[in-house]
Tab-separated table of C-alpha atoms in Angstrom:
chain	number	residue	atom	x	y	z
U	1	UNK	CA	56.758	-66.855	64.498
U	2	UNK	CA	56.090	-66.413	68.347
U	3	UNK	CA	54.585	-63.783	70.591
U	4	UNK	CA	56.607	-64.336	73.786
U	5	UNK	CA	59.916	-65.424	73.870
U	6	UNK	CA	61.415	-67.727	76.588
U	7	UNK	CA	63.385	-65.989	79.412
U	8	UNK	CA	64.116	-65.915	82.894
U	9	UNK	CA	61.041	-64.122	84.236
U	10	UNK	CA	60.938	-63.372	88.085
U	11	UNK	CA	58.297	-60.774	88.847
U	12	UNK	CA	55.125	-62.358	89.937
U	13	UNK	CA	53.553	-59.406	91.095
U	14	UNK	CA	49.840	-58.361	89.730
U	15	UNK	CA	49.430	-56.307	87.279
U	16	UNK	CA	50.277	-52.668	88.095
U	17	UNK	CA	48.076	-49.346	87.339
U	18	UNK	CA	50.852	-48.089	84.885
U	19	UNK	CA	51.423	-51.140	83.285
U	20	UNK	CA	49.709	-52.331	79.895
U	21	UNK	CA	48.258	-55.348	79.269
U	22	UNK	CA	50.941	-56.266	76.767
U	23	UNK	CA	53.775	-55.645	79.376
U	24	UNK	CA	52.193	-57.487	81.898
U	25	UNK	CA	51.800	-60.595	79.789
U	26	UNK	CA	55.635	-60.515	78.697
U	27	UNK	CA	56.794	-59.751	82.211
U	28	UNK	CA	54.563	-61.898	84.673
U	29	UNK	CA	56.551	-64.930	85.878
U	30	UNK	CA	55.000	-68.592	87.189
U	31	UNK	CA	53.680	-71.531	85.823
U	32	UNK	CA	50.239	-70.032	85.465
U	33	UNK	CA	51.188	-67.773	82.983
U	34	UNK	CA	53.674	-69.704	81.423
U	35	UNK	CA	50.635	-71.867	80.622
U	36	UNK	CA	49.105	-68.803	78.912
U	37	UNK	CA	51.798	-67.719	76.968
U	38	UNK	CA	52.637	-71.004	75.501
U	39	UNK	CA	48.858	-71.642	74.371
U	40	UNK	CA	49.023	-68.195	72.868
U	41	UNK	CA	52.074	-68.968	70.829
U	42	UNK	CA	50.587	-72.333	69.498
U	43	UNK	CA	47.175	-70.948	68.650
U	44	UNK	CA	48.969	-67.972	66.723
U	45	UNK	CA	50.753	-70.808	64.654
U	46	UNK	CA	47.555	-72.173	63.900
U	47	UNK	CA	46.934	-69.192	61.493
U	48	UNK	CA	48.383	-68.802	58.017
U	49	UNK	CA	51.611	-67.205	57.835
U	50	UNK	CA	50.651	-64.126	55.951
U	51	UNK	CA	48.087	-63.675	59.038
U	52	UNK	CA	50.704	-63.893	61.911
U	53	UNK	CA	52.682	-60.877	61.517
U	54	UNK	CA	49.633	-58.342	61.770
U	55	UNK	CA	48.176	-60.425	64.972
U	56	UNK	CA	51.557	-60.683	66.689
U	57	UNK	CA	51.982	-57.036	66.501
U	58	UNK	CA	48.451	-56.232	68.030
U	59	UNK	CA	49.017	-59.091	71.239
U	60	UNK	CA	52.432	-56.941	71.728
U	61	UNK	CA	50.902	-53.499	71.526
U	62	UNK	CA	51.956	-51.586	74.414
U	63	UNK	CA	50.014	-48.276	73.574
U	64	UNK	CA	46.468	-50.148	73.274
U	65	UNK	CA	45.016	-52.762	75.677
U	66	UNK	CA	42.050	-52.971	73.230
U	67	UNK	CA	44.245	-54.179	70.469
U	68	UNK	CA	45.424	-56.849	72.790
U	69	UNK	CA	42.132	-57.953	74.006
U	70	UNK	CA	40.736	-57.824	70.161
U	71	UNK	CA	43.554	-60.015	69.228
U	72	UNK	CA	43.265	-62.498	71.905
U	73	UNK	CA	39.446	-62.709	70.868
U	74	UNK	CA	40.085	-63.418	67.426
U	75	UNK	CA	42.692	-66.244	68.585
U	76	UNK	CA	40.211	-68.017	70.583
U	77	UNK	CA	37.530	-67.726	67.923
U	78	UNK	CA	39.660	-69.288	65.348
U	79	UNK	CA	40.919	-71.745	67.836
U	80	UNK	CA	37.425	-72.930	68.866
U	81	UNK	CA	36.163	-73.243	64.909
U	82	UNK	CA	38.978	-75.091	64.073
U	83	UNK	CA	38.766	-77.477	67.188
U	84	UNK	CA	35.126	-77.836	66.054
U	85	UNK	CA	35.932	-79.418	62.949
U	86	UNK	CA	35.906	-76.269	60.477
U	87	UNK	CA	38.107	-74.959	57.653
U	88	UNK	CA	38.877	-71.519	58.341
U	89	UNK	CA	40.173	-68.964	55.788
U	90	UNK	CA	41.314	-65.683	56.969
U	91	UNK	CA	39.927	-62.192	55.509
U	92	UNK	CA	38.718	-63.501	52.238
U	93	UNK	CA	37.019	-60.863	50.139
U	94	UNK	CA	33.360	-61.721	50.349
U	95	UNK	CA	30.226	-59.741	49.960
U	96	UNK	CA	28.814	-56.844	47.732
U	97	UNK	CA	30.939	-54.419	49.323
U	98	UNK	CA	34.603	-55.608	48.587
U	99	UNK	CA	35.662	-56.098	51.928
U	100	UNK	CA	37.344	-58.881	54.157
U	101	UNK	CA	35.298	-60.371	57.158
U	102	UNK	CA	37.552	-62.154	59.458
U	103	UNK	CA	36.422	-65.722	59.007
U	104	UNK	CA	35.010	-67.587	55.844
U	105	UNK	CA	33.962	-70.941	57.613
U	106	UNK	CA	33.112	-74.295	56.214
U	107	UNK	CA	31.637	-77.087	58.142
U	108	UNK	CA	30.048	-80.393	56.972
U	109	UNK	CA	29.493	-78.858	53.282
U	110	UNK	CA	28.137	-75.682	54.595
U	111	UNK	CA	29.808	-72.209	54.571
U	112	UNK	CA	29.479	-69.451	56.923
U	113	UNK	CA	30.913	-66.247	57.795
U	114	UNK	CA	32.154	-64.960	61.246
U	115	UNK	CA	33.328	-61.448	62.440
U	116	UNK	CA	34.871	-60.699	65.410
U	117	UNK	CA	34.441	-57.392	67.628
U	118	UNK	CA	35.665	-56.472	70.984
U	119	UNK	CA	33.739	-54.237	73.014
U	120	UNK	CA	34.208	-53.287	76.665
U	121	UNK	CA	32.111	-51.328	79.308
U	122	UNK	CA	33.402	-47.755	79.472
U	123	UNK	CA	33.148	-45.322	82.559
U	124	UNK	CA	29.999	-43.071	81.450
U	125	UNK	CA	31.768	-39.908	80.681
U	126	UNK	CA	34.804	-39.978	82.691
U	127	UNK	CA	38.406	-41.200	82.737
U	128	UNK	CA	39.092	-44.588	84.324
U	129	UNK	CA	40.733	-43.319	87.555
U	130	UNK	CA	41.525	-39.255	88.327
U	131	UNK	CA	44.572	-40.568	90.247
U	132	UNK	CA	47.665	-40.853	88.295
U	133	UNK	CA	48.537	-44.831	87.724
U	134	UNK	CA	52.032	-43.989	89.083
U	135	UNK	CA	50.470	-43.123	92.541
U	136	UNK	CA	48.108	-46.311	92.706
U	137	UNK	CA	51.070	-48.395	92.143
U	138	UNK	CA	52.870	-46.468	94.790
U	139	UNK	CA	50.082	-46.875	97.128
U	140	UNK	CA	49.159	-50.776	96.241
U	141	UNK	CA	53.134	-51.791	96.677
U	142	UNK	CA	53.192	-49.960	100.022
U	143	UNK	CA	53.877	-53.090	102.497
U	144	UNK	CA	51.157	-53.479	104.646
U	145	UNK	CA	50.571	-57.126	106.135
U	146	UNK	CA	47.856	-56.004	108.415
U	147	UNK	CA	45.530	-53.499	106.332
U	148	UNK	CA	44.024	-52.805	103.336
U	149	UNK	CA	43.291	-49.072	102.620
U	150	UNK	CA	40.503	-47.729	100.533
U	151	UNK	CA	40.911	-44.020	99.438
U	152	UNK	CA	38.842	-40.950	98.320
U	153	UNK	CA	40.218	-38.456	96.178
U	154	UNK	CA	39.340	-34.573	97.810
U	155	UNK	CA	41.169	-32.622	95.567
U	156	UNK	CA	43.759	-32.841	92.498
U	157	UNK	CA	46.835	-30.932	91.956
U	158	UNK	CA	48.278	-29.876	88.799
U	159	UNK	CA	51.215	-32.282	88.572
U	160	UNK	CA	51.725	-35.694	89.715
U	161	UNK	CA	52.254	-35.701	93.380
U	162	UNK	CA	55.883	-37.118	95.033
U	163	UNK	CA	55.229	-40.652	96.229
U	164	UNK	CA	58.179	-40.888	98.881
U	165	UNK	CA	56.266	-38.447	101.422
U	166	UNK	CA	52.926	-40.327	100.647
U	167	UNK	CA	54.560	-43.838	101.214
U	168	UNK	CA	56.460	-42.842	104.340
U	169	UNK	CA	53.329	-41.019	106.040
U	170	UNK	CA	51.199	-44.190	105.129
U	171	UNK	CA	53.383	-46.693	106.367
U	172	UNK	CA	53.810	-45.372	109.651
U	173	UNK	CA	50.310	-44.675	110.142
U	174	UNK	CA	49.341	-48.054	108.938
U	175	UNK	CA	52.082	-49.573	111.437
U	176	UNK	CA	50.784	-47.467	114.557
U	177	UNK	CA	47.394	-49.295	114.312
U	178	UNK	CA	46.763	-52.633	115.674
U	179	UNK	CA	44.030	-54.801	113.374
U	180	UNK	CA	42.595	-56.476	116.238
U	181	UNK	CA	41.527	-53.507	118.328
U	182	UNK	CA	40.437	-51.868	115.051
U	183	UNK	CA	38.082	-54.782	114.485
U	184	UNK	CA	37.042	-54.715	118.269
U	185	UNK	CA	36.301	-51.020	118.475
U	186	UNK	CA	34.496	-51.359	114.812
U	187	UNK	CA	32.001	-54.155	115.987
U	188	UNK	CA	31.304	-51.434	118.909
U	189	UNK	CA	30.341	-48.923	116.468
U	190	UNK	CA	33.549	-46.812	116.285
U	191	UNK	CA	34.573	-45.711	112.680
U	192	UNK	CA	37.167	-47.146	111.162
U	193	UNK	CA	40.678	-45.156	111.361
U	194	UNK	CA	41.445	-42.287	108.655
U	195	UNK	CA	44.099	-40.231	107.428
U	196	UNK	CA	44.433	-37.456	105.305
U	197	UNK	CA	47.134	-36.832	103.125
U	198	UNK	CA	47.846	-33.223	101.535
U	199	UNK	CA	50.617	-32.226	99.305
U	200	UNK	CA	51.651	-30.279	96.072
U	201	UNK	CA	47.693	-29.316	95.793
U	202	UNK	CA	46.611	-32.929	96.251
U	203	UNK	CA	44.388	-34.452	99.059
U	204	UNK	CA	43.355	-38.123	99.557
U	205	UNK	CA	41.813	-39.428	102.533
U	206	UNK	CA	42.301	-42.584	103.615
U	207	UNK	CA	40.523	-45.729	105.574
U	208	UNK	CA	42.467	-48.583	107.021
U	209	UNK	CA	40.710	-51.975	106.919
U	210	UNK	CA	41.827	-55.060	108.819
U	211	UNK	CA	42.962	-58.081	107.296
U	212	UNK	CA	41.337	-61.119	108.447
U	213	UNK	CA	43.773	-63.014	110.609
U	214	UNK	CA	44.346	-65.821	108.196
U	215	UNK	CA	45.298	-63.256	105.610
U	216	UNK	CA	47.676	-61.109	107.455
U	217	UNK	CA	51.510	-61.402	107.231
U	218	UNK	CA	52.311	-61.096	103.602
U	219	UNK	CA	54.148	-57.484	103.240
U	220	UNK	CA	53.931	-58.355	99.318
U	221	UNK	CA	50.035	-58.597	99.075
U	222	UNK	CA	48.109	-55.420	97.474
U	223	UNK	CA	47.424	-52.512	99.840
U	224	UNK	CA	44.646	-50.879	98.105
U	225	UNK	CA	41.107	-53.010	99.062
U	226	UNK	CA	38.730	-50.874	97.637
U	227	UNK	CA	38.893	-48.186	94.750
U	228	UNK	CA	36.010	-45.099	94.770
U	229	UNK	CA	32.801	-46.250	93.053
U	230	UNK	CA	32.494	-45.414	89.232
U	231	UNK	CA	29.675	-44.838	86.849
U	232	UNK	CA	29.365	-47.329	84.051
U	233	UNK	CA	27.735	-47.248	80.615
U	234	UNK	CA	24.561	-49.291	80.066
U	235	UNK	CA	25.758	-52.713	79.041
U	236	UNK	CA	22.836	-53.529	76.621
U	237	UNK	CA	23.997	-50.460	74.748
U	238	UNK	CA	27.454	-51.891	73.967
U	239	UNK	CA	26.015	-54.855	72.262
U	240	UNK	CA	23.691	-53.428	70.132
U	241	UNK	CA	26.339	-50.808	68.936
U	242	UNK	CA	28.825	-53.275	68.026
U	243	UNK	CA	26.330	-55.518	66.069
U	244	UNK	CA	25.212	-52.593	64.369
U	245	UNK	CA	28.568	-51.439	63.302
U	246	UNK	CA	29.383	-54.861	61.922
U	247	UNK	CA	26.176	-56.049	60.559
U	248	UNK	CA	25.955	-53.980	57.683
U	249	UNK	CA	29.456	-53.768	56.937
U	250	UNK	CA	30.040	-56.219	54.135
U	251	UNK	CA	26.633	-55.681	52.175
U	252	UNK	CA	24.975	-59.027	50.915
U	253	UNK	CA	27.053	-62.032	51.847
U	254	UNK	CA	24.663	-64.765	50.478
U	255	UNK	CA	25.616	-66.880	53.428
U	256	UNK	CA	24.810	-67.135	57.272
U	257	UNK	CA	26.379	-64.324	59.197
U	258	UNK	CA	27.468	-64.434	62.874
U	259	UNK	CA	28.905	-61.287	64.302
U	260	UNK	CA	30.866	-62.513	67.211
U	261	UNK	CA	30.940	-60.184	70.487
U	262	UNK	CA	33.717	-60.180	73.160
U	263	UNK	CA	31.902	-58.697	75.700
U	264	UNK	CA	33.894	-57.368	78.658
U	265	UNK	CA	31.445	-56.017	81.581
U	266	UNK	CA	31.637	-55.348	84.881
U	267	UNK	CA	28.247	-57.221	85.936
U	268	UNK	CA	27.477	-58.948	82.618
U	269	UNK	CA	23.792	-59.927	82.522
U	270	UNK	CA	21.969	-62.198	79.760
U	271	UNK	CA	19.067	-59.828	79.918
U	272	UNK	CA	21.341	-57.059	78.750
U	273	UNK	CA	22.177	-58.832	75.776
U	274	UNK	CA	18.631	-60.096	75.227
U	275	UNK	CA	16.955	-56.460	75.460
U	276	UNK	CA	19.805	-55.277	72.898
U	277	UNK	CA	18.971	-58.062	70.302
U	278	UNK	CA	15.176	-58.627	70.864
U	279	UNK	CA	13.946	-55.503	72.034
U	280	UNK	CA	13.346	-54.355	75.829
U	281	UNK	CA	10.820	-56.974	77.590
U	282	UNK	CA	7.876	-55.304	78.726
U	283	UNK	CA	4.741	-56.188	80.809
U	284	UNK	CA	0.999	-54.677	79.633
U	285	UNK	CA	-0.261	-53.796	82.864
U	286	UNK	CA	-3.642	-52.800	82.213
U	287	UNK	CA	-4.433	-55.681	79.714
U	288	UNK	CA	-6.760	-58.665	80.615
U	289	UNK	CA	-5.528	-60.807	80.825
U	290	UNK	CA	-2.217	-59.715	81.535
U	291	UNK	CA	0.460	-59.903	78.402
U	292	UNK	CA	4.321	-59.433	77.834
U	293	UNK	CA	5.705	-57.726	74.743
U	294	UNK	CA	9.020	-56.071	73.516
U	295	UNK	CA	9.796	-52.773	72.807
U	296	UNK	CA	10.855	-51.597	69.151
U	297	UNK	CA	14.493	-50.973	70.310
U	298	UNK	CA	16.307	-54.344	69.702
U	299	UNK	CA	18.516	-55.128	66.822
U	300	UNK	CA	16.169	-57.473	65.210
U	301	UNK	CA	12.935	-55.622	65.980
U	302	UNK	CA	10.745	-55.477	63.007
U	303	UNK	CA	10.794	-51.952	61.144
U	304	UNK	CA	8.957	-50.762	57.927
U	305	UNK	CA	12.196	-50.689	56.001
U	306	UNK	CA	13.751	-53.465	54.143
U	307	UNK	CA	15.077	-55.787	56.849
U	308	UNK	CA	18.394	-54.428	56.649
U	309	UNK	CA	19.311	-55.952	60.039
U	310	UNK	CA	18.159	-59.652	58.470
U	311	UNK	CA	21.689	-59.937	57.292
U	312	UNK	CA	23.112	-60.893	60.566
U	313	UNK	CA	21.940	-64.548	61.338
U	314	UNK	CA	23.378	-64.823	64.692
U	315	UNK	CA	25.308	-63.170	67.405
U	316	UNK	CA	27.831	-64.892	69.272
U	317	UNK	CA	28.819	-63.448	72.845
U	318	UNK	CA	31.133	-64.676	75.862
U	319	UNK	CA	31.337	-62.572	78.629
U	320	UNK	CA	34.646	-61.615	79.809
U	321	UNK	CA	36.600	-63.620	77.575
U	322	UNK	CA	40.377	-63.764	78.825
U	323	UNK	CA	42.960	-66.644	78.873
U	324	UNK	CA	41.995	-67.315	82.375
U	325	UNK	CA	37.927	-67.633	81.467
U	326	UNK	CA	38.711	-69.695	77.942
U	327	UNK	CA	37.415	-72.837	79.289
U	328	UNK	CA	34.954	-71.434	81.747
U	329	UNK	CA	32.679	-69.431	80.046
U	330	UNK	CA	30.235	-70.763	77.488
U	331	UNK	CA	29.873	-68.888	74.346
U	332	UNK	CA	25.954	-68.124	73.761
U	333	UNK	CA	24.809	-67.938	70.044
U	334	UNK	CA	21.731	-65.500	69.690
U	335	UNK	CA	19.838	-66.590	66.687
U	336	UNK	CA	18.119	-64.095	64.632
U	337	UNK	CA	14.339	-63.455	65.036
U	338	UNK	CA	14.297	-61.856	61.466
U	339	UNK	CA	12.173	-64.327	59.418
U	340	UNK	CA	14.441	-62.932	56.358
U	341	UNK	CA	17.615	-64.160	58.078
U	342	UNK	CA	19.721	-67.233	56.880
U	343	UNK	CA	19.748	-69.709	59.519
U	344	UNK	CA	23.206	-69.772	61.225
U	345	UNK	CA	24.985	-72.941	62.257
U	346	UNK	CA	25.415	-74.035	65.888
U	347	UNK	CA	28.834	-75.422	66.735
U	348	UNK	CA	28.925	-77.932	69.468
U	349	UNK	CA	30.271	-75.726	72.161
U	350	UNK	CA	27.875	-73.349	71.770
U	351	UNK	CA	24.687	-72.549	73.943
U	352	UNK	CA	21.919	-71.063	71.978
U	353	UNK	CA	19.262	-68.182	72.512
U	354	UNK	CA	16.463	-67.934	70.373
U	355	UNK	CA	12.997	-65.602	70.472
U	356	UNK	CA	9.982	-67.562	70.775
U	357	UNK	CA	6.938	-65.236	70.295
U	358	UNK	CA	8.187	-62.689	73.353
U	359	UNK	CA	10.002	-64.884	75.359
U	360	UNK	CA	13.660	-65.879	74.969
U	361	UNK	CA	14.131	-70.024	74.926
U	362	UNK	CA	18.036	-70.951	76.097
U	363	UNK	CA	19.650	-74.563	75.183
U	364	UNK	CA	22.816	-75.482	76.698
U	365	UNK	CA	25.966	-76.280	74.761
U	366	UNK	CA	26.238	-80.138	73.420
U	367	UNK	CA	29.713	-80.178	74.452
U	368	UNK	CA	32.080	-78.276	76.995
U	369	UNK	CA	34.000	-75.284	75.908
U	370	UNK	CA	37.425	-76.640	76.785
U	371	UNK	CA	36.888	-79.768	74.373
U	372	UNK	CA	36.686	-77.365	71.645
U	373	UNK	CA	39.676	-75.413	72.323
U	374	UNK	CA	41.813	-78.424	73.025
U	375	UNK	CA	42.532	-77.528	76.528
U	376	UNK	CA	41.778	-79.483	80.032
U	377	UNK	CA	38.792	-78.304	81.909
U	378	UNK	CA	40.457	-76.600	84.518
U	379	UNK	CA	42.935	-74.482	82.717
U	380	UNK	CA	45.434	-72.463	83.441
U	381	UNK	CA	46.302	-74.919	86.572
U	382	UNK	CA	47.875	-73.720	89.636
U	383	UNK	CA	47.710	-69.945	91.552
U	384	UNK	CA	47.800	-67.147	89.109
U	385	UNK	CA	49.200	-65.156	92.165
U	386	UNK	CA	50.417	-66.995	95.017
U	387	UNK	CA	51.441	-65.658	98.210
U	388	UNK	CA	54.886	-64.701	99.367
U	389	UNK	CA	55.859	-64.226	95.899
U	390	UNK	CA	58.547	-61.715	97.033
U	391	UNK	CA	58.883	-59.573	94.040
U	392	UNK	CA	56.329	-56.272	95.255
U	393	UNK	CA	58.986	-53.620	96.270
U	394	UNK	CA	57.965	-50.522	98.179
């Protein structure tokens, strides 16, 4: 069983706003992406036959990017476990609640359980972009060899605005500008050129951003250089909530239990994960001598109840796992600070973090990540989006 069939792919343009992840992976042309598809097909074949169909359906789900991302995360984890010398059973019934965690793992005569969860940073209380994806694509694919544009949405209409008039108007405006003159004037404190477009109740303002001389002349490159600023959810909450959601799902397992969090974030910081698991670090300013402590807001923070979070022996995190980062981003195993937890095993390709008194000590991985995945260090090779691919149409 394969995910991606071989066919003559010719469209090497970057992902479009209106395109799902599943559509993009199947559509994108080029040697870089052929490597990605080949590895996904191979890794799927390493799963038991009965597990392949469901995983394949998620990888090809055009209605849910989260389904695709979580399936890729499970593929990656499964391959890393196999490449680390583990024997892996898929969704075997275990625990006191009669449910099936993702992986029952055996290595060097010891068993442990790994449960995968994918979490991504969301926009706080907003939709990803109020501009329709079809309109974003229309602007982004407008031939503009000398300028990027930034845009600001001033007013939304009731229906998707027509694209032809907008593209014609933007093309005419950008063609009237000289990038070298704009740069010279900007250095003289003259504001960047701007343009306002209004139609069908919509109003957008654009600024022209000159491309550097070495980056000009490619009419197929993306036109939008800057999207509007957005407000993001707190990253530490994502990890905490993900572990809490999975930590008690299976009851008592009588085995070390690792929750593996695929952590998609715009600006991932180890400190956010540290605070989520061990509690926010604080300094007691009025103490003499000065001392540090932890707030009681971490997943493993001691409480007066019966240590329900001690069931989780460790939390494995990888920031922004994706095919193009699989060999680059090192997994980190955050070991439980609860003395009632069973000790979590550490694989050679995992870095570790552990709370010692109130400070977190980090240890590097013994082996590079790519060795456990059976991939070259610099994989995939080549350019994801070579210049002059010639498939971006206006």
